[in-house]
mmCIF file of C-alpha atoms in Angstrom:
data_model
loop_
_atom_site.group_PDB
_atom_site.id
_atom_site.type_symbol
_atom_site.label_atom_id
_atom_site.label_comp_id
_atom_site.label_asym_id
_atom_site.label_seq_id
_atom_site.Cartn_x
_atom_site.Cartn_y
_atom_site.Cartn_z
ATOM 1 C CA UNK A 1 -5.759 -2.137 3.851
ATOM 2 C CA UNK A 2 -6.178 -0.794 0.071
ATOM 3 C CA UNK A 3 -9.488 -1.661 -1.126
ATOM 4 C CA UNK A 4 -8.941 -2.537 -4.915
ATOM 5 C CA UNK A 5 -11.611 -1.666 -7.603
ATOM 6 C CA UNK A 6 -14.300 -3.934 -8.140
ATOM 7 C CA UNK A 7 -14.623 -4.927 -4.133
ATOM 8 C CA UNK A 8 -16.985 -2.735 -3.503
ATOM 9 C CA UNK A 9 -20.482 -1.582 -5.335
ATOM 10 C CA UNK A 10 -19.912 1.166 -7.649
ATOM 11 C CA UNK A 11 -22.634 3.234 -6.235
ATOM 12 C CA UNK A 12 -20.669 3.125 -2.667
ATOM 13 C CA UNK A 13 -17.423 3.526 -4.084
ATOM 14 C CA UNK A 14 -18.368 7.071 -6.634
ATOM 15 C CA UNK A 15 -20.539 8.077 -3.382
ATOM 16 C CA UNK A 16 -16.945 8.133 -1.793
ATOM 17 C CA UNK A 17 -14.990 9.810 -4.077
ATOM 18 C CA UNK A 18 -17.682 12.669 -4.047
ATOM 19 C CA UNK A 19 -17.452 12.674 -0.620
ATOM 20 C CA UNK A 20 -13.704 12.966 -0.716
ATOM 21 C CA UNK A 21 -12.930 15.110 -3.185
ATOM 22 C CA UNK A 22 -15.721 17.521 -1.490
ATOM 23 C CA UNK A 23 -13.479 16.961 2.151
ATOM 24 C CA UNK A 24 -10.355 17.381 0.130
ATOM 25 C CA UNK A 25 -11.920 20.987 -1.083
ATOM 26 C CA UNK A 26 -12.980 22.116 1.980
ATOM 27 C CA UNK A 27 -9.807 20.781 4.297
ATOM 28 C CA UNK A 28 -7.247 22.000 1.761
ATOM 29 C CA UNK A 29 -8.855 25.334 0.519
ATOM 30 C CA UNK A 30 -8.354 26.224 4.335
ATOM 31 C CA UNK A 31 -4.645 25.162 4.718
ATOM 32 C CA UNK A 32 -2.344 28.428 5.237
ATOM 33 C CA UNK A 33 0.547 29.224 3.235
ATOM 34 C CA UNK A 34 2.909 27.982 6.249
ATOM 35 C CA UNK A 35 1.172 24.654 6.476
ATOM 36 C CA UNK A 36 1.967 23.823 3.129
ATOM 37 C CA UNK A 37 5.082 22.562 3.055
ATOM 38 C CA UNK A 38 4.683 20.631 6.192
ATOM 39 C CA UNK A 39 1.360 19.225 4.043
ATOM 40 C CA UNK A 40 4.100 18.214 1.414
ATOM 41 C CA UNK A 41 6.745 17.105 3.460
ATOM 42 C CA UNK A 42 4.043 14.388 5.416
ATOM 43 C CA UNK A 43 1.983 13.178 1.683
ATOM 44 C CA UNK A 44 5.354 12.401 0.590
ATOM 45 C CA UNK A 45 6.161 10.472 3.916
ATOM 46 C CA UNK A 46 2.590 8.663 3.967
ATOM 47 C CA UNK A 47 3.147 7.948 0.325
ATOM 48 C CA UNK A 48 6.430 6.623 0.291
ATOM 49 C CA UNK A 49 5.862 4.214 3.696
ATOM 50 C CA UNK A 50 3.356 2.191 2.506
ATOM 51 C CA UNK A 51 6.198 0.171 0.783
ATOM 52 C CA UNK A 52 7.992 -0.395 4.163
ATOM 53 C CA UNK A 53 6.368 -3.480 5.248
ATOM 54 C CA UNK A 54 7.021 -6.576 7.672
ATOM 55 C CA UNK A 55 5.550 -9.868 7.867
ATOM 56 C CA UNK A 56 2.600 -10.714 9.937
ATOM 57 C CA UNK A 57 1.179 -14.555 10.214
ATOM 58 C CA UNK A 58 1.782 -15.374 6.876
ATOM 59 C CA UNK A 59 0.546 -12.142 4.847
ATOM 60 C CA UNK A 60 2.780 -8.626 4.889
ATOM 61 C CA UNK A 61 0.932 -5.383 6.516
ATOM 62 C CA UNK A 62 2.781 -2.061 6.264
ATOM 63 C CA UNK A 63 2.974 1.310 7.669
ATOM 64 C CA UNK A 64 0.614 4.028 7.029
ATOM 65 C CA UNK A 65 1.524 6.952 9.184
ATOM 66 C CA UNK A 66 -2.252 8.631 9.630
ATOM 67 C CA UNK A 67 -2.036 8.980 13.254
ATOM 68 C CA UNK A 68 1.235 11.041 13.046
ATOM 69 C CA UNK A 69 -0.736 12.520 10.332
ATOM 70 C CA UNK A 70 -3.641 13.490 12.242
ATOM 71 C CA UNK A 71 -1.088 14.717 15.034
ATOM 72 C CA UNK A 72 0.747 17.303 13.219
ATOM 73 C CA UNK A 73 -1.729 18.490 10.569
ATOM 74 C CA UNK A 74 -5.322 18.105 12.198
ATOM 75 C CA UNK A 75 -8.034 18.282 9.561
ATOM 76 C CA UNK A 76 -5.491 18.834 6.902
ATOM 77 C CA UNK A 77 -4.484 15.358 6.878
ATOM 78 C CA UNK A 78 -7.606 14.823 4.683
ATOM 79 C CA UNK A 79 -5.885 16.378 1.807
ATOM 80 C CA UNK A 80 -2.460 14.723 2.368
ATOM 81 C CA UNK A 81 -4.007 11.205 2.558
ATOM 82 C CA UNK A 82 -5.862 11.365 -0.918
ATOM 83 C CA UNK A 83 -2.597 12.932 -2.419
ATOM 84 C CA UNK A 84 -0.822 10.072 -1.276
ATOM 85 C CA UNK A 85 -3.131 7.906 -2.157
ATOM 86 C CA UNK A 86 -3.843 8.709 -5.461
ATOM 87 C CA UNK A 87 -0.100 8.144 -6.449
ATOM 88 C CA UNK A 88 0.176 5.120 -4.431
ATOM 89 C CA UNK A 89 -2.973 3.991 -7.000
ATOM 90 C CA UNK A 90 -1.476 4.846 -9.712
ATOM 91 C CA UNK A 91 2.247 3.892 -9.447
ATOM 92 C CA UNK A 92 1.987 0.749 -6.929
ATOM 93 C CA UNK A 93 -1.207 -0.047 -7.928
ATOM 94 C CA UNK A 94 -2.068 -0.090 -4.103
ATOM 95 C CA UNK A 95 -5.948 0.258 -3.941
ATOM 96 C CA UNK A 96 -7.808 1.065 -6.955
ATOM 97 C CA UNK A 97 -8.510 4.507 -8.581
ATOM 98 C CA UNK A 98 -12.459 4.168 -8.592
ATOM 99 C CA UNK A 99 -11.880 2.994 -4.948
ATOM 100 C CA UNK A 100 -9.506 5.834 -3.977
ATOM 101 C CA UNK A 101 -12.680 7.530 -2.369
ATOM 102 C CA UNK A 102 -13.465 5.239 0.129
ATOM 103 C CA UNK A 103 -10.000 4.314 0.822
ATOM 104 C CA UNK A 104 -9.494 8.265 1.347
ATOM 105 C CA UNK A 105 -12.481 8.604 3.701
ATOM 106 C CA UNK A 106 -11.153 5.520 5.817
ATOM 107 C CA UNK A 107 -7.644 6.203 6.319
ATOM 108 C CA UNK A 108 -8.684 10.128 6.904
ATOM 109 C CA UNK A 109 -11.237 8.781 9.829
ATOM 110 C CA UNK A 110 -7.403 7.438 11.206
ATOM 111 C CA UNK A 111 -5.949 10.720 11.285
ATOM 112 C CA UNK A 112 -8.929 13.018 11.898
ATOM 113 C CA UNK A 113 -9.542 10.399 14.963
ATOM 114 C CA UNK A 114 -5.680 10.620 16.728
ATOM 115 C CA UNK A 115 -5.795 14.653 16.079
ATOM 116 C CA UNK A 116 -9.253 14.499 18.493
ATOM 117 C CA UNK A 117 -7.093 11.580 20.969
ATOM 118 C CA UNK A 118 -3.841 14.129 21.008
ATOM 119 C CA UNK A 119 -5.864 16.535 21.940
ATOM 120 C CA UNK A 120 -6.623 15.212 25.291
ATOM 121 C CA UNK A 121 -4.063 16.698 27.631
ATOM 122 C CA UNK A 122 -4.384 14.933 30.863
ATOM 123 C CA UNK A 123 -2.880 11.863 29.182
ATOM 124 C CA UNK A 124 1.001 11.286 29.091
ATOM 125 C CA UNK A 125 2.514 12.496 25.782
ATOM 126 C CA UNK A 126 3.900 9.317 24.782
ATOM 127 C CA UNK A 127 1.452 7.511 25.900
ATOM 128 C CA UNK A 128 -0.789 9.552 23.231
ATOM 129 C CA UNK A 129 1.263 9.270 20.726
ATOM 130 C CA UNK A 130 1.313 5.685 20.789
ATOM 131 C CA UNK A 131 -2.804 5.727 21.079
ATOM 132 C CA UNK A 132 -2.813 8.284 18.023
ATOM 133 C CA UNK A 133 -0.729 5.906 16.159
ATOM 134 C CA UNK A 134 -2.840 3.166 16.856
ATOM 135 C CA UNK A 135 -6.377 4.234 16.284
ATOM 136 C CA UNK A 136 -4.587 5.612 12.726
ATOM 137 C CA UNK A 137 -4.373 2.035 11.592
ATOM 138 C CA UNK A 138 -7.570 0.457 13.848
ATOM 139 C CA UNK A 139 -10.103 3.284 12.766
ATOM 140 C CA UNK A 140 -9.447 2.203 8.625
ATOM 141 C CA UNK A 141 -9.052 -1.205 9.458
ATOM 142 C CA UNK A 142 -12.295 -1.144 11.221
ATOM 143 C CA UNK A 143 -14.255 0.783 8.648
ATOM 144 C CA UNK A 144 -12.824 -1.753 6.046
ATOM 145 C CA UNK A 145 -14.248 -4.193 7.742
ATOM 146 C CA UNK A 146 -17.703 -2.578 7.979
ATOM 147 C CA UNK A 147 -17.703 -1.683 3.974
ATOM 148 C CA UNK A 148 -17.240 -5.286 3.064
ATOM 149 C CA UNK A 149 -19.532 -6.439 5.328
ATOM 150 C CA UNK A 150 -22.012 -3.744 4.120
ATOM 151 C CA UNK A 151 -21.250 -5.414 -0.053
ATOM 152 C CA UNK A 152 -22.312 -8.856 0.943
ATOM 153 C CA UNK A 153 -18.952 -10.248 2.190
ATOM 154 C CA UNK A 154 -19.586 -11.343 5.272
ATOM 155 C CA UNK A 155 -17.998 -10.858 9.011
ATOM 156 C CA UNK A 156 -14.839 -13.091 7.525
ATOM 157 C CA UNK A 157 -12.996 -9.724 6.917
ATOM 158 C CA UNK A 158 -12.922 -8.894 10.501
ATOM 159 C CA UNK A 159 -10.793 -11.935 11.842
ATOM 160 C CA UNK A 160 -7.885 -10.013 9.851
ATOM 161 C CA UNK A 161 -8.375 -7.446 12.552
ATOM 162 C CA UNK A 162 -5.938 -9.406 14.564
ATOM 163 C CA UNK A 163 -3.520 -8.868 12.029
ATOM 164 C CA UNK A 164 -4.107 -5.102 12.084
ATOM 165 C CA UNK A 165 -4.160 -5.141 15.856
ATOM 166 C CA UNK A 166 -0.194 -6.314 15.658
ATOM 167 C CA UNK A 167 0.628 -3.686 12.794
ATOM 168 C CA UNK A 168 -1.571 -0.799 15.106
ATOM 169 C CA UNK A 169 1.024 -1.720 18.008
ATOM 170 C CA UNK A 170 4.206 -1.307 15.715
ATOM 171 C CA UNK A 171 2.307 1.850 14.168
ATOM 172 C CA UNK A 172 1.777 2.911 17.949
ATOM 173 C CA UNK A 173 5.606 2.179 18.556
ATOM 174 C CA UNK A 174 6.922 4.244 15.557
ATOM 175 C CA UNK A 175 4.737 7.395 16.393
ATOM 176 C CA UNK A 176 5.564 7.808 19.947
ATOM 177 C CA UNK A 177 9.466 7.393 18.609
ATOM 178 C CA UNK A 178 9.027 10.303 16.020
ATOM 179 C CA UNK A 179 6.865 12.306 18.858
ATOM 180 C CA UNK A 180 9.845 11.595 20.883
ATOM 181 C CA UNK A 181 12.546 12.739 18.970
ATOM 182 C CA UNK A 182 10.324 16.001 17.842
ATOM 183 C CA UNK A 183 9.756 16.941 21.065
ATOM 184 C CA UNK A 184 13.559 16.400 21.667
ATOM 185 C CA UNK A 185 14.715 18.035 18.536
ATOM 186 C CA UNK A 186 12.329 20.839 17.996
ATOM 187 C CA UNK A 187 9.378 21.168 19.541
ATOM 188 C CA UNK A 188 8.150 23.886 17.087
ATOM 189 C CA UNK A 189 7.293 20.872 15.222
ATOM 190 C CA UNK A 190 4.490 19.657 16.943
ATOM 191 C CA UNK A 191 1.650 22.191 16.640
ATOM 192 C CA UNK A 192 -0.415 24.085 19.769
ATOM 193 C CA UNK A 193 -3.966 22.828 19.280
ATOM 194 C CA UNK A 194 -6.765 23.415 21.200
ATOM 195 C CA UNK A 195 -6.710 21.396 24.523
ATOM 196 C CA UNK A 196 -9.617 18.987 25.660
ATOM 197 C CA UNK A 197 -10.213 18.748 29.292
ATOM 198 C CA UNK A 198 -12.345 16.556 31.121
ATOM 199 C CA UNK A 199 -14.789 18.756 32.640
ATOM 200 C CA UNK A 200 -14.596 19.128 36.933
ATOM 201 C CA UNK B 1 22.471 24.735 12.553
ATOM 202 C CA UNK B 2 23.353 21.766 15.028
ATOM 203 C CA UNK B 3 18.914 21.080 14.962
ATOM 204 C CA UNK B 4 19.163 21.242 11.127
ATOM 205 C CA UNK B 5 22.288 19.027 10.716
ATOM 206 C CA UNK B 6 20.407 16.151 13.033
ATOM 207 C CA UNK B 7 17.649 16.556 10.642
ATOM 208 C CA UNK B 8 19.595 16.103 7.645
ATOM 209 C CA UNK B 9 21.391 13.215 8.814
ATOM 210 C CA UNK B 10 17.958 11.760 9.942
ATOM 211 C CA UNK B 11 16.664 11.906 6.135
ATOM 212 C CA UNK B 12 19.423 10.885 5.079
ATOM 213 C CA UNK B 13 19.579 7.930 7.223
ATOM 214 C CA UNK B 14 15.784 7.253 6.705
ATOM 215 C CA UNK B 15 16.030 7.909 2.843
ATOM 216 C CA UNK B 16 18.884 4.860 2.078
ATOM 217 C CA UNK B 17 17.147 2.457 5.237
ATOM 218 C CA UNK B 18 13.696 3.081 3.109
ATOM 219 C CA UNK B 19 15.720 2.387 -0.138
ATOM 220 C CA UNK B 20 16.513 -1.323 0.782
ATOM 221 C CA UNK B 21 13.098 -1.764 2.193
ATOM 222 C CA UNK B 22 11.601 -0.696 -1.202
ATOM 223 C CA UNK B 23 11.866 -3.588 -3.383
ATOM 224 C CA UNK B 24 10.041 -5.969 -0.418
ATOM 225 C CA UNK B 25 6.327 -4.834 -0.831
ATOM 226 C CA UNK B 26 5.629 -6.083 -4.428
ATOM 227 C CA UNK B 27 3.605 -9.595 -4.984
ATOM 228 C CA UNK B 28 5.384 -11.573 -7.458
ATOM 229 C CA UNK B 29 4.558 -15.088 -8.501
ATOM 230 C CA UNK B 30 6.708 -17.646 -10.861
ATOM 231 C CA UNK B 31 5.158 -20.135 -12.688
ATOM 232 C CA UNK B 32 6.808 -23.400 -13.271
ATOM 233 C CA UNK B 33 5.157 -26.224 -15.976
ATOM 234 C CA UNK B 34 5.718 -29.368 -14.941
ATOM 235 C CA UNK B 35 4.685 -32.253 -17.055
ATOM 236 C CA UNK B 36 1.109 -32.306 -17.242
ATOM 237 C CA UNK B 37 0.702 -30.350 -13.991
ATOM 238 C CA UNK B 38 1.095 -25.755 -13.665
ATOM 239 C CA UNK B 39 2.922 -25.198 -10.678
ATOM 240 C CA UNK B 40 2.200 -21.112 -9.816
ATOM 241 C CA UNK B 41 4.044 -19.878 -6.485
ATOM 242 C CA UNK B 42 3.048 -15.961 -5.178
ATOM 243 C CA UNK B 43 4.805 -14.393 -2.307
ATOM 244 C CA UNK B 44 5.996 -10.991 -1.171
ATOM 245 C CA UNK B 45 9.830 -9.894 -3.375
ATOM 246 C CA UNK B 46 12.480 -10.447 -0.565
ATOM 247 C CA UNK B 47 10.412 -12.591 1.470
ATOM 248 C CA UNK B 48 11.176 -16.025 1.921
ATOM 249 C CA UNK B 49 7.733 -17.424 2.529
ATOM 250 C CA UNK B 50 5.031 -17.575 0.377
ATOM 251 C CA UNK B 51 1.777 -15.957 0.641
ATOM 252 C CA UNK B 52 -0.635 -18.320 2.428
ATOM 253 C CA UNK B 53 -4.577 -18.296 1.023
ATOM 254 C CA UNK B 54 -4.091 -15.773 -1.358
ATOM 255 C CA UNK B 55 -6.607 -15.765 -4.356
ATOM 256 C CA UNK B 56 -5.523 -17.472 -7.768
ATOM 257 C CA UNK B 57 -7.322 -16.919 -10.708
ATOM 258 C CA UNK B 58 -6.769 -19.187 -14.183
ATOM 259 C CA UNK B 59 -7.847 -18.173 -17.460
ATOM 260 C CA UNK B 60 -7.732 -20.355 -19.988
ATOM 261 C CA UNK B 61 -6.633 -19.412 -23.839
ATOM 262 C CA UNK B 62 -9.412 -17.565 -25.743
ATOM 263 C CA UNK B 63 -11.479 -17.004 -22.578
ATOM 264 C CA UNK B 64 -10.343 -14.305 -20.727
ATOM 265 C CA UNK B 65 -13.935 -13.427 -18.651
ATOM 266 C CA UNK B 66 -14.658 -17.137 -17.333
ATOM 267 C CA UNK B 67 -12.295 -18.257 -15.537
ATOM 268 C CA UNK B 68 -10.915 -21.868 -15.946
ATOM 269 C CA UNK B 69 -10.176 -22.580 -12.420
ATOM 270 C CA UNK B 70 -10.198 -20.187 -9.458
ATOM 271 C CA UNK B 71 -8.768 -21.158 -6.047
ATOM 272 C CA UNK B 72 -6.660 -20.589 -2.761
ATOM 273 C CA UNK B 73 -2.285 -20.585 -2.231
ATOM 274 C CA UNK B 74 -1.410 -23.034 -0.003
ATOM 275 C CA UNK B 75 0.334 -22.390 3.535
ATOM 276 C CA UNK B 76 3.594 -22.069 1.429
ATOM 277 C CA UNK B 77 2.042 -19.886 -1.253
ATOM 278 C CA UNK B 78 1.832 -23.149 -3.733
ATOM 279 C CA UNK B 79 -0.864 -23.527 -6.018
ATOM 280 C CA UNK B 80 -1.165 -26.120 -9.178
ATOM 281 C CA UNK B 81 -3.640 -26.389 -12.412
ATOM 282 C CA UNK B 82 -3.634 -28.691 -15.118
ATOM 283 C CA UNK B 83 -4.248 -27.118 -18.348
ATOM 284 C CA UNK B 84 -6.336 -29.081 -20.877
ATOM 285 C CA UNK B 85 -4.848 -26.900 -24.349
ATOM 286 C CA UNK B 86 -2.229 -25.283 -25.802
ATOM 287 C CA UNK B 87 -2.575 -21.590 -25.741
ATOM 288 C CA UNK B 88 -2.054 -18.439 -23.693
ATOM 289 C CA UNK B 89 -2.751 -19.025 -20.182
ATOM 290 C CA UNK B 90 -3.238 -15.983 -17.766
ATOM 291 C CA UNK B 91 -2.122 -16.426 -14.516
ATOM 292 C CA UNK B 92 -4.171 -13.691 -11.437
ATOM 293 C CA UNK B 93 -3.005 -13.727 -7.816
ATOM 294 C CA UNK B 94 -4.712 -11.730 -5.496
ATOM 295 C CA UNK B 95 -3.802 -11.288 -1.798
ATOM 296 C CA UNK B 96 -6.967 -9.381 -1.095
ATOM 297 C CA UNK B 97 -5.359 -6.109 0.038
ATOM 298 C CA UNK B 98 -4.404 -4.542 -2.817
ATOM 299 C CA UNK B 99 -1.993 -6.463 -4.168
ATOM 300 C CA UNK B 100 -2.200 -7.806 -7.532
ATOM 301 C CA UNK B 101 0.205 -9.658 -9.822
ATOM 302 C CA UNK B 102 -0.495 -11.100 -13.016
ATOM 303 C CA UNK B 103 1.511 -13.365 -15.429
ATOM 304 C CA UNK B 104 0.879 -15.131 -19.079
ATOM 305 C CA UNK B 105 1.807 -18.467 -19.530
ATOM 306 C CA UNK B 106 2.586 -19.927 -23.334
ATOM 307 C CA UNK B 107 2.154 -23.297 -23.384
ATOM 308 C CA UNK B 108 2.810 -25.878 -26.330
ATOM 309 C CA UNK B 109 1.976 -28.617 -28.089
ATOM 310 C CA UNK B 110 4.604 -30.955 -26.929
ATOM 311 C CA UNK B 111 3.826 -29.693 -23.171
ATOM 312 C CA UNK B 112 1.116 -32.161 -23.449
ATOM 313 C CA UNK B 113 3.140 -35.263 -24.808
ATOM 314 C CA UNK B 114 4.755 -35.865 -21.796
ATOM 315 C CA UNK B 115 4.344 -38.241 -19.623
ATOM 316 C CA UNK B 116 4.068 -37.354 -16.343
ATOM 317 C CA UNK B 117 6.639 -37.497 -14.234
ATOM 318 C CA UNK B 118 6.451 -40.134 -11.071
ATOM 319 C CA UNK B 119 8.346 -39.120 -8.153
ATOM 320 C CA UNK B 120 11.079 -40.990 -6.766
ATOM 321 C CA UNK B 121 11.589 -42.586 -10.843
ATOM 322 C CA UNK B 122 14.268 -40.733 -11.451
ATOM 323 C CA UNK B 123 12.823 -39.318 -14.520
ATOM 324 C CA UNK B 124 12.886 -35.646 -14.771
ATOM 325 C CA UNK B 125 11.717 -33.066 -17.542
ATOM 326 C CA UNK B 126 12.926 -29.556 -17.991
ATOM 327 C CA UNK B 127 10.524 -26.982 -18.256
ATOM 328 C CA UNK B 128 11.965 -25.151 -20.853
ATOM 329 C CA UNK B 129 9.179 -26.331 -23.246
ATOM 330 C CA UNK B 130 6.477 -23.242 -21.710
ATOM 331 C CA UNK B 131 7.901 -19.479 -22.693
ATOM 332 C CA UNK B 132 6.698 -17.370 -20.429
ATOM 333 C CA UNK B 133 5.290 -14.540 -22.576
ATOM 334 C CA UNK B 134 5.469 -11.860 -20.162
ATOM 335 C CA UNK B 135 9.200 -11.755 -20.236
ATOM 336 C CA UNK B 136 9.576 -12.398 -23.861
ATOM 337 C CA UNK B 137 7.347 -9.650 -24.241
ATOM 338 C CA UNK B 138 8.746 -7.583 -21.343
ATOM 339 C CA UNK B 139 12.568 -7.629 -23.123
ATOM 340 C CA UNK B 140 10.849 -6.520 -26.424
ATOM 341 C CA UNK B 141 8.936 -3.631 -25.266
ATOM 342 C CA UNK B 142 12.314 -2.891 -22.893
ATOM 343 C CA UNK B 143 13.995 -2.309 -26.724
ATOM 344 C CA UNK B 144 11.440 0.392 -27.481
ATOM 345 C CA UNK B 145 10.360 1.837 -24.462
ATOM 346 C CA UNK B 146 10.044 0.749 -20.709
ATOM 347 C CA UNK B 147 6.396 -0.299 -19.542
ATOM 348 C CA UNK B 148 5.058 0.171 -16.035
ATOM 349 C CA UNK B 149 6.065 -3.029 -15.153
ATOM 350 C CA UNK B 150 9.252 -2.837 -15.919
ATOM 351 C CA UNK B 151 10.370 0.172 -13.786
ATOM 352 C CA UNK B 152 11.966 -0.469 -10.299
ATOM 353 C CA UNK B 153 9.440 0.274 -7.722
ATOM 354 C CA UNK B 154 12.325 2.871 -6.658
ATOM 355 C CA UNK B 155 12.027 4.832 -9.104
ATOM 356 C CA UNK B 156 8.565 4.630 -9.307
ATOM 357 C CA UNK B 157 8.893 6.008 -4.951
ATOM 358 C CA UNK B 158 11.334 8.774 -6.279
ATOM 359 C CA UNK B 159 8.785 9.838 -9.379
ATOM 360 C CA UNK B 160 5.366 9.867 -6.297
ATOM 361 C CA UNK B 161 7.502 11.788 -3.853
ATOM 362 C CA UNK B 162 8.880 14.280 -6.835
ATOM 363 C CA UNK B 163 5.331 14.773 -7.595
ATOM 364 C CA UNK B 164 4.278 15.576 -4.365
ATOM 365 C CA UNK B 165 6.900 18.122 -3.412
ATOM 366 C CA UNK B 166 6.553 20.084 -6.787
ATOM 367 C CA UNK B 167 2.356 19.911 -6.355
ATOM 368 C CA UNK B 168 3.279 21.317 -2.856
ATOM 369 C CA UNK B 169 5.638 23.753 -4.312
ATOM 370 C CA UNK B 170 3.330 25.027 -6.852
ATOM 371 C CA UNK B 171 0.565 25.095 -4.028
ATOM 372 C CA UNK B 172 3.179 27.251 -1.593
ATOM 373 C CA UNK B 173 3.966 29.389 -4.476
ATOM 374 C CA UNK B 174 0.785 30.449 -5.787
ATOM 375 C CA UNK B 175 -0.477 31.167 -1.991
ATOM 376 C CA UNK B 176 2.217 32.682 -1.313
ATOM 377 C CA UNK B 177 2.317 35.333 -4.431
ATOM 378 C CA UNK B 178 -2.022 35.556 -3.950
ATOM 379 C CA UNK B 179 -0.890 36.767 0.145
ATOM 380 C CA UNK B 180 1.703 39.057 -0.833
ATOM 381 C CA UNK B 181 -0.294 40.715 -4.107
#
């Protein structure tokens, strides 16, 4: 899900990065002294997953962790995701440095999106969690999609979205598991946000 | 102390089940030259199939902007060239997602005075006649000093995670001291 340099135009791609390093200001300028280490503790996670991976028809998709991101850190997932980004770029060489922007601003759309779906109360907790996780890989997926049809590449991009559809499920999976087992273990964990009600 | 001991043994148990995951996400390829004929090969490091349509790029010596031959990995991740001089050959695979692995491929003189080989003749040729540079090259820098390459892709985990909990620390501390001054 990495784009690499030279996929997109550079005009898009340093439009990005301002865009993201401006979000990363903002969103981690904000973050409290107590959320820090939690911040840490989840940019090491996100960085280190990417290299746990399984096969999926005949190419490898891997983990990314935004929803459970977006779940336990809100808007300050922004920061976490370019952190671990930017080392994923520059010691796996996943995605490219001039591209970190946009990969930054899709992944972040992941976790900003399952902090808003966790947010809805009325739904089952697992059955959130497993949404959150979800839309954490679909939201980036989808956006990829959009960005290389927007550079000339064509709609071919988004028949991999059935591919991302299978690794969204596992995604889904894996966050209601670690939702589970916080809520089991210590529910101090998972923060109190703001609830959003359907109105009566 | 029970709640912390369950989380301990939870990193600990996520930490080492990571560990033997970590190797698996890499793209390598191996490139064999047969006589007359490149065979190149790219799949995923502890994956037993190869990668299926992935992009291949072939540069030919002394032309490393143009490339010689560009195409697509087979279902089983096979893809074959035949090289028309003597020289450096650069080797690209791309799977499209990020993943990237490159390789340089010496080939000689005598790798074009064989005759090709017909299958089923019995005849066979070793490839030993095409060094691959990378590796020769690889084991010389590894005398001076290891290259990016060269480090385990654990270690490489370990040194992004160390960095992240000491820009965290540094981020805690400083917020902290600016709250309590």
């Amino acid at each position: 899900m990495h784009i690499a340099d030279g996929i997109l135009s550079t005009e898009m791609a340093a439009a990005a990065d301002a865009v993201s390093v401006g979000a990363l200001y903002v969103f981690g300028k904000r973050a409290r002294t107590e959320e820090i280490p939690k911040m840490g503790i989840m940019a090491a996670a996100l960085f280190v997953v990417s290299l746990i991976h399984f096969p999926v028809a005949g190419t490898s998709v891997h983990l990314g962790l935004f929803g459970l991101a977006g779940i336990l850190l809100g808007f300050r997932a922004v920061p976490v995701v370019f952190t671990a980004l930017l080392f994923q770029s520059l010691l796996f060489q996943h995605g490219g440095l001039l591209s970190l922007g946009v990969n930054v601003i899709n992944m972040s759309a992941g976790a900003v999106a399952a902090y808003f779906l966790w947010r809805i109360r009325p739904v089952p907790e697992a059955l959130r969690a497993f949404l959150c996780g979800f839309v954490g890989i679909i939201v980036p997926a989808l956006l990829m999609a959009v960005e290389f049809e927007l550079s000339g590449y064509g709609r071919g991009i988004y028949y991999l979205m059935s591919i991302y559809v299978i690794a969204a499920g596992a995604e889904g999976i894996l966050s209601a598991m670690i939702i589970g087992f916080f809520r089991k273990v210590d529910p101090r964990i998972l923060p109190k946000y703001p609830v959003i009600k359907e109105k009566k | 102390m029970r709640k912390k001991f369950i989380w301990l043994i939870t990193l600990v148990i996520f930490w080492f089940g990571a560990a033997s995951w970590l190797y698996a996400h890499k793209l390598e390829i191996k490139i064999t030259p047969l006589p007359s004929v490149v065979m190149v090969e790219a799949g995923y490091s502890g994956h037993k199939h190869g990668l299926s349509g992935g992009d291949v790029f072939i540069y030919a010596p002394r032309d490393s902007e143009k490339a010689f031959q560009t195409g697509k990995t087979d279902a089983k991740g096979k893809f074959a060239f035949i090289p028309d001089q003597a020289g450096d050959w650069r080797v690209a695979v791309d799977d499209g997602t990020g993943h990237k692995s490159e390789q340089i491929l010496s080939l000689g003189e005598d790798f074009f005075l064989q005759k090709p080989t017909v299958p089923g003749s019995g005849e066979s040729h070793p490839p030993e006649q095409a060094r691959d540079v990378e590796k020769e090259k690889a084991s010389k820098e590894s005398e001076a000093a290891p290259s990016q390459a060269q480090v385990p892709l654990v270690w490489k985990a370990l040194v992004g995670v160390s960095l992240v909990f000491g820009i965290a620390g540094i981020l805690y501390g400083a917020k902290a001291r600016k709250k309590s001054g």
